[in-house]
Amino acid sequence: MMLPVWLSKTAWPSNTADSVQSAFLIVTAVCCVLLLGVTATMIAFLIKYNSRRNPVPGPDRENLSLEIVWTVVPVAIVLGMFYVGWVNFDYIRDAPADTMNISVLGRQWQWSFTYANGRQSGKLRVPLGKPVKLEMTSADVIHSFYIPAFKVKEDVVPGMKTHLWFIADRPGAYDIFCTEYCGLGHSRMRAKLIVMPVAEFNGWYRQKAEPPPNRGLALLQAKGCLGCHNVTSQVKVGPGFKGIYGSRVTVLVKGREQVMTVDEAYLKFMITNPDVWVVKGFPPIMPKIPLTEEETGEIIQYIKTLK
Amino acid sequence: MKGQASYLEPGEGRGGFWAGWMLSTDHKRIGVMYLAALLSFFSAGVVLGLLIRLNLIDPGLVMGPQRYNEVFTTHGIIMIFLFIIPGVPVAFGNFFLPLMLGANDVAFPRINRLSWWVYLAGATMIAAALFINGHPPDTGWTFYAPYSIRTHTNVTLAVMGVFVLGFSSILTGLNFITTVHTMRAPGMTWFRLPLFVWTLYATAWVQLLATPVLAITLVFIALGRVFGVGFFDPSRGGDPIIYEHLFWTYSHPAVYIMILPAMGIISEVVPVFARKAIFGYKAVAYSAIAIAGVGYLVWGHHMFTSGMSGKARIIFSLITFLVAVPSGIKVFNWVATLYRGSIRMDAPLYFAASFIFLFSLGGLTGLIQSALAPNLNLHGTYWIVGHFHYVMFGGAGSALFTGLHYWFPKMFGKMYSQRRAKIGCLIFFIGFNLLYFPMFILGLNGMPRRYFDYPRRYFTGHLISTMGSWVLAAGLIVIFSNLIKALISGEPAPANPWGGRTLEWQTSSPPPHENFEIPPFLEETGEGKSGFRAGEAG
């Protein structure tokens, strides 16, 4: 069941934003009335019964019926608020049967999206007006997938599948935020949601994924390395890759500084044992990424080309 | 009463200054030491909070992202575990529970001293986690797994510090329960207990029963970090959601450990300054017990978006709405107590009125986020940050300031400048709302909490909030410089400056070591009214 929507449906970019907002407005309106009532009464009493105006206090009287009223009425009010929150909630949480499903993987500090046909993307592209269901999980710690414009979120938990669904009602680009604290790059764990007209979406969806220009780059992307490293020389969380090969870096080895040249052996050691040596000036937070020997080689070869 | 030395003066056979305080079993000395420790930690927490706010108007201005995460975590750990959870019970509870009961001390004075030492030990461990090699914890005060198991910062020492603090809390709870049961003055029946005592009693049960859950949960985190036991780590067969359940099973009742005694202070102050008995004494007393009881069953609202089943969310939402009712009743009864009173607008009532507004706003925004659909938008955003600062700082914090101004003359035998206290209160109130109200707007528009950096469109809200933090800090400086000045050179306070009717006002200011020269008793009239007439000593 939907509540009577006295706001134009098109005012909101998704069905979920619409129902969340109508419940929010009703509950908030009631709370504002209560707050204003209590505050105004308190101020009126403080002024009216000031000791200068009212030097002798009135008799101490109990008033049982008044107390019953202000117990029963608030119970009724909160039950009403609970109901308003609940009816909309069922609609927002329970996805219909005919959704288009997209897998979402969260990892420190990057989102990636995989479609039914195997297409992968770092941006969440969805068709306008079609129900979309996100099936989400995490590769490391708890994250939370939040689309502020659509007013919905759900935690993304390792070892568990969670979901969200929505119908996007307005084309455009929207923010995606992580709202469960997940470490150093938490505030940078953002992505874009792109709502496209159906025909345009279908064109993008059917088009074969651009062949990765390079397998090393594809691996950096797929394994989440680019959550913390840039392929330019810019520092993100860890060092940027461009120009790093052949450069000399200061590394902390058991707390002692040592200057090393970045060569193949160095890169291989740093990728496979990220917690042993730490480059000076960077936090010791790189996780061990499961990679085969061959994949590590591809990545090193790619980094060598970044000059 | 002039003949006896006050508890502040060194007594015979009590050793020098340090031993006289640290080895003392006098509940008043212990309460004052707790108060000093609490306010020191509070100051440290405020400084960290100001740094967070400062950094948010220009991320990177004073610290980078790693340092920022450590600072907001430390701010939370200090404010929650070292200031506001022990808060009112250890400072004012210790000092005034025996006085209000007409007793000469708590039931187990030496256990009380042990609680104080254990508190210091826990606080030392937490301080060590901040300063010894490596980094301070960067997990947020909630220590969510599996991040807290994987991070390289000093989480193990910090959670063990919180574990130790838990024992202090449990022992204090045990002591207070026994004291209320066994140490009441002749004639003080349960329904003639001051309401502050009722709330301390309800709180003590929560401390006793809920704290062990937190303790064992934090031991699991430490075991996970040191021995690789995978209770909460899915890569080792554990479940991070179990951690959330266990953590909030304690930490939600902990919210009531913070707010119940705060409500007790307001229930004492409002009637005294309105010259009326509290309206609906029994309802206020029962609502404290109801909040403590039902408060155990609502922890799931911290986990609405955790991936919990829809049914569980619906049940937790329903119970959360119901637990709001007793809090509402208290607010109505405080306001009704003012009706036809003869109100003296002294400084403590300024703070109490400010509490009623800030706490009501905090409580009502709590209702909005407990509604399941709106919660989907508000959870994990600045809305939540705004809400809990209104409840904890605006609520529990303001009540602590109320108690401080109400009982300061009794505790230290000195009067402060009322005018400066009122000015300080108004500056604090304005700064508070400037600081925290914009957070509701930010959160409603999607600004996530615990963000080092944010999209440009949230800048204005952050700027107003940060400027509010400076106003609030100015208010705190006025409030506390006034009290410190009074401590050094204040006028001597009379025994009963406000016309209070509870027993602590029947003895001198400051009270003698043994509290009462002649043990007090209560006349056999006035059951069911907090404004009972205390029997005149002798």
mmCIF file of C-alpha atoms in Angstrom, chain B residues 164-338:
data_model
loop_
_atom_site.group_PDB
_atom_site.id
_atom_site.type_symbol
_atom_site.label_atom_id
_atom_site.label_comp_id
_atom_site.label_asym_id
_atom_site.label_seq_id
_atom_site.Cartn_x
_atom_site.Cartn_y
_atom_site.Cartn_z
ATOM 1 C CA VAL B 164 38.570 -2.978 32.388
ATOM 2 C CA LEU B 165 36.339 0.111 32.615
ATOM 3 C CA GLY B 166 33.388 -2.268 32.429
ATOM 4 C CA PHE B 167 34.355 -3.803 35.779
ATOM 5 C CA SER B 168 34.337 -0.384 37.381
ATOM 6 C CA SER B 169 30.842 0.138 36.029
ATOM 7 C CA ILE B 170 29.605 -3.278 37.218
ATOM 8 C CA LEU B 171 31.003 -2.756 40.731
ATOM 9 C CA THR B 172 29.444 0.693 40.996
ATOM 10 C CA GLY B 173 26.083 -0.737 39.884
ATOM 11 C CA LEU B 174 26.280 -3.504 42.469
ATOM 12 C CA ASN B 175 27.210 -1.033 45.183
ATOM 13 C CA PHE B 176 24.362 1.358 44.392
ATOM 14 C CA ILE B 177 21.718 -1.382 44.246
ATOM 15 C CA THR B 178 22.784 -2.676 47.654
ATOM 16 C CA THR B 179 22.942 0.840 49.052
ATOM 17 C CA VAL B 180 19.396 1.677 47.967
ATOM 18 C CA HIS B 181 18.098 -1.595 49.388
ATOM 19 C CA THR B 182 19.835 -1.453 52.735
ATOM 20 C CA MET B 183 20.926 2.055 53.659
ATOM 21 C CA ARG B 184 17.719 4.123 53.590
ATOM 22 C CA ALA B 185 17.017 6.331 56.604
ATOM 23 C CA PRO B 186 14.192 5.323 58.958
ATOM 24 C CA GLY B 187 10.875 6.272 57.371
ATOM 25 C CA MET B 188 12.259 6.463 53.826
ATOM 26 C CA THR B 189 10.002 4.043 52.018
ATOM 27 C CA TRP B 190 10.501 3.251 48.308
ATOM 28 C CA PHE B 191 7.934 5.816 47.252
ATOM 29 C CA ARG B 192 9.571 8.524 49.313
ATOM 30 C CA LEU B 193 12.922 8.060 47.601
ATOM 31 C CA PRO B 194 14.096 11.156 45.752
ATOM 32 C CA LEU B 195 13.639 10.654 41.996
ATOM 33 C CA PHE B 196 17.380 10.971 41.396
ATOM 34 C CA VAL B 197 17.775 7.877 43.577
ATOM 35 C CA TRP B 198 15.142 6.040 41.525
ATOM 36 C CA THR B 199 17.031 6.728 38.323
ATOM 37 C CA LEU B 200 20.363 5.735 39.881
ATOM 38 C CA TYR B 201 18.734 2.509 40.992
ATOM 39 C CA ALA B 202 17.339 1.721 37.533
ATOM 40 C CA THR B 203 20.688 2.625 35.970
ATOM 41 C CA ALA B 204 22.596 0.423 38.381
ATOM 42 C CA TRP B 205 20.635 -2.623 37.233
ATOM 43 C CA VAL B 206 21.462 -1.840 33.615
ATOM 44 C CA GLN B 207 25.156 -1.430 34.509
ATOM 45 C CA LEU B 208 25.159 -4.714 36.353
ATOM 46 C CA LEU B 209 23.335 -6.780 33.723
ATOM 47 C CA ALA B 210 24.375 -5.269 30.381
ATOM 48 C CA THR B 211 28.059 -4.469 30.855
ATOM 49 C CA PRO B 212 29.240 -8.124 30.909
ATOM 50 C CA VAL B 213 27.886 -8.529 27.356
ATOM 51 C CA LEU B 214 30.107 -5.716 26.126
ATOM 52 C CA ALA B 215 33.059 -7.088 28.059
ATOM 53 C CA ILE B 216 32.883 -10.534 26.468
ATOM 54 C CA THR B 217 32.304 -9.058 23.001
ATOM 55 C CA LEU B 218 35.419 -6.936 23.264
ATOM 56 C CA VAL B 219 37.419 -9.934 24.486
ATOM 57 C CA PHE B 220 36.318 -11.710 21.291
ATOM 58 C CA ILE B 221 37.730 -8.797 19.260
ATOM 59 C CA ALA B 222 41.014 -9.017 21.143
ATOM 60 C CA LEU B 223 41.130 -12.815 20.645
ATOM 61 C CA GLY B 224 40.471 -12.288 16.944
ATOM 62 C CA ARG B 225 43.352 -9.848 16.676
ATOM 63 C CA VAL B 226 45.900 -11.675 18.810
ATOM 64 C CA PHE B 227 45.112 -15.343 18.208
ATOM 65 C CA GLY B 228 43.232 -15.161 14.919
ATOM 66 C CA VAL B 229 40.015 -16.555 16.391
ATOM 67 C CA GLY B 230 37.364 -15.855 13.771
ATOM 68 C CA PHE B 231 34.206 -15.086 15.765
ATOM 69 C CA PHE B 232 33.342 -12.114 13.603
ATOM 70 C CA ASP B 233 35.503 -12.562 10.512
ATOM 71 C CA PRO B 234 33.683 -14.259 7.606
ATOM 72 C CA SER B 235 36.994 -15.214 6.003
ATOM 73 C CA ARG B 236 37.483 -17.463 9.056
ATOM 74 C CA GLY B 237 33.919 -18.680 9.270
ATOM 75 C CA GLY B 238 32.650 -15.926 11.587
ATOM 76 C CA ASP B 239 29.793 -13.479 11.255
ATOM 77 C CA PRO B 240 30.230 -9.702 11.523
ATOM 78 C CA ILE B 241 26.503 -9.239 12.163
ATOM 79 C CA ILE B 242 26.844 -11.218 15.423
ATOM 80 C CA TYR B 243 29.327 -8.595 16.557
ATOM 81 C CA GLU B 244 26.811 -5.839 15.853
ATOM 82 C CA HIS B 245 24.114 -7.664 17.820
ATOM 83 C CA LEU B 246 26.365 -8.273 20.834
ATOM 84 C CA PHE B 247 27.813 -4.778 20.767
ATOM 85 C CA TRP B 248 24.430 -3.048 20.650
ATOM 86 C CA THR B 249 22.900 -5.418 23.209
ATOM 87 C CA TYR B 250 25.107 -3.507 25.627
ATOM 88 C CA SER B 251 25.560 -0.215 23.901
ATOM 89 C CA HIS B 252 21.910 0.583 23.489
ATOM 90 C CA PRO B 253 21.119 0.032 27.191
ATOM 91 C CA ALA B 254 24.254 2.126 27.741
ATOM 92 C CA VAL B 255 22.367 5.042 26.221
ATOM 93 C CA TYR B 256 19.976 4.694 29.150
ATOM 94 C CA ILE B 257 22.900 4.446 31.576
ATOM 95 C CA MET B 258 23.761 7.902 30.249
ATOM 96 C CA ILE B 259 20.317 9.468 30.099
ATOM 97 C CA LEU B 260 18.403 8.005 33.081
ATOM 98 C CA PRO B 261 20.450 9.632 35.848
ATOM 99 C CA ALA B 262 20.399 12.800 33.751
ATOM 100 C CA MET B 263 16.597 12.677 33.868
ATOM 101 C CA GLY B 264 16.888 12.110 37.614
ATOM 102 C CA ILE B 265 18.777 15.386 38.029
ATOM 103 C CA ILE B 266 16.109 17.269 36.082
ATOM 104 C CA SER B 267 13.409 15.630 38.224
ATOM 105 C CA GLU B 268 15.169 17.037 41.319
ATOM 106 C CA VAL B 269 15.864 20.501 39.972
ATOM 107 C CA VAL B 270 12.527 21.396 38.355
ATOM 108 C CA PRO B 271 10.382 20.977 41.533
ATOM 109 C CA VAL B 272 12.890 22.806 43.748
ATOM 110 C CA PHE B 273 12.933 25.924 41.577
ATOM 111 C CA ALA B 274 9.191 25.792 40.853
ATOM 112 C CA ARG B 275 8.469 25.503 44.590
ATOM 113 C CA LYS B 276 6.205 22.554 43.831
ATOM 114 C CA ALA B 277 6.261 18.825 44.343
ATOM 115 C CA ILE B 278 6.979 16.948 41.140
ATOM 116 C CA PHE B 279 3.804 16.271 39.190
ATOM 117 C CA GLY B 280 3.078 12.538 39.039
ATOM 118 C CA TYR B 281 5.875 11.253 41.267
ATOM 119 C CA LYS B 282 4.982 7.595 40.785
ATOM 120 C CA ALA B 283 4.692 7.917 37.001
ATOM 121 C CA VAL B 284 8.153 9.498 36.848
ATOM 122 C CA ALA B 285 9.605 6.764 39.067
ATOM 123 C CA TYR B 286 7.927 3.935 37.152
ATOM 124 C CA SER B 287 8.934 5.409 33.810
ATOM 125 C CA ALA B 288 12.591 5.180 34.878
ATOM 126 C CA ILE B 289 12.128 1.466 35.536
ATOM 127 C CA ALA B 290 10.174 1.039 32.278
ATOM 128 C CA ILE B 291 12.910 2.732 30.254
ATOM 129 C CA ALA B 292 15.572 0.561 31.896
ATOM 130 C CA GLY B 293 13.539 -2.605 31.214
ATOM 131 C CA VAL B 294 12.292 -2.007 27.661
ATOM 132 C CA GLY B 295 15.617 -0.388 26.758
ATOM 133 C CA TYR B 296 17.165 -3.861 26.617
ATOM 134 C CA LEU B 297 14.947 -4.845 23.707
ATOM 135 C CA VAL B 298 15.558 -2.124 21.158
ATOM 136 C CA TRP B 299 19.209 -2.539 20.189
ATOM 137 C CA GLY B 300 18.264 -3.682 16.680
ATOM 138 C CA HIS B 301 17.421 -0.141 15.602
ATOM 139 C CA HIS B 302 21.142 0.487 15.307
ATOM 140 C CA MET B 303 21.161 -2.245 12.678
ATOM 141 C CA PHE B 304 18.154 -1.401 10.518
ATOM 142 C CA THR B 305 20.276 -1.397 7.359
ATOM 143 C CA SER B 306 22.637 -4.186 8.419
ATOM 144 C CA GLY B 307 20.938 -6.792 6.268
ATOM 145 C CA MET B 308 18.719 -8.000 9.114
ATOM 146 C CA SER B 309 15.433 -9.616 8.053
ATOM 147 C CA GLY B 310 12.427 -7.409 7.405
ATOM 148 C CA LYS B 311 10.506 -9.028 10.300
ATOM 149 C CA ALA B 312 13.243 -8.274 12.819
ATOM 150 C CA ARG B 313 13.358 -4.677 11.648
ATOM 151 C CA ILE B 314 9.598 -4.286 12.072
ATOM 152 C CA ILE B 315 9.668 -5.662 15.627
ATOM 153 C CA PHE B 316 12.637 -3.529 16.669
ATOM 154 C CA SER B 317 10.984 -0.460 15.186
ATOM 155 C CA LEU B 318 7.765 -1.103 17.105
ATOM 156 C CA ILE B 319 9.520 -1.569 20.461
ATOM 157 C CA THR B 320 11.683 1.491 19.807
ATOM 158 C CA PHE B 321 8.578 3.618 19.366
ATOM 159 C CA LEU B 322 7.123 2.224 22.587
ATOM 160 C CA VAL B 323 10.248 2.999 24.644
ATOM 161 C CA ALA B 324 9.808 6.641 23.662
ATOM 162 C CA VAL B 325 6.542 6.866 25.620
ATOM 163 C CA PRO B 326 8.010 6.811 29.169
ATOM 164 C CA SER B 327 10.533 9.485 28.127
ATOM 165 C CA GLY B 328 7.647 11.565 26.804
ATOM 166 C CA ILE B 329 5.781 11.126 30.095
ATOM 167 C CA LYS B 330 8.772 12.470 32.000
ATOM 168 C CA VAL B 331 8.943 15.554 29.784
ATOM 169 C CA PHE B 332 5.203 16.205 30.229
ATOM 170 C CA ASN B 333 5.506 15.806 33.998
ATOM 171 C CA TRP B 334 8.436 18.229 34.234
ATOM 172 C CA VAL B 335 6.510 20.841 32.301
ATOM 173 C CA ALA B 336 3.355 20.179 34.354
ATOM 174 C CA THR B 337 5.386 20.661 37.548
ATOM 175 C CA LEU B 338 5.953 24.283 36.503
#
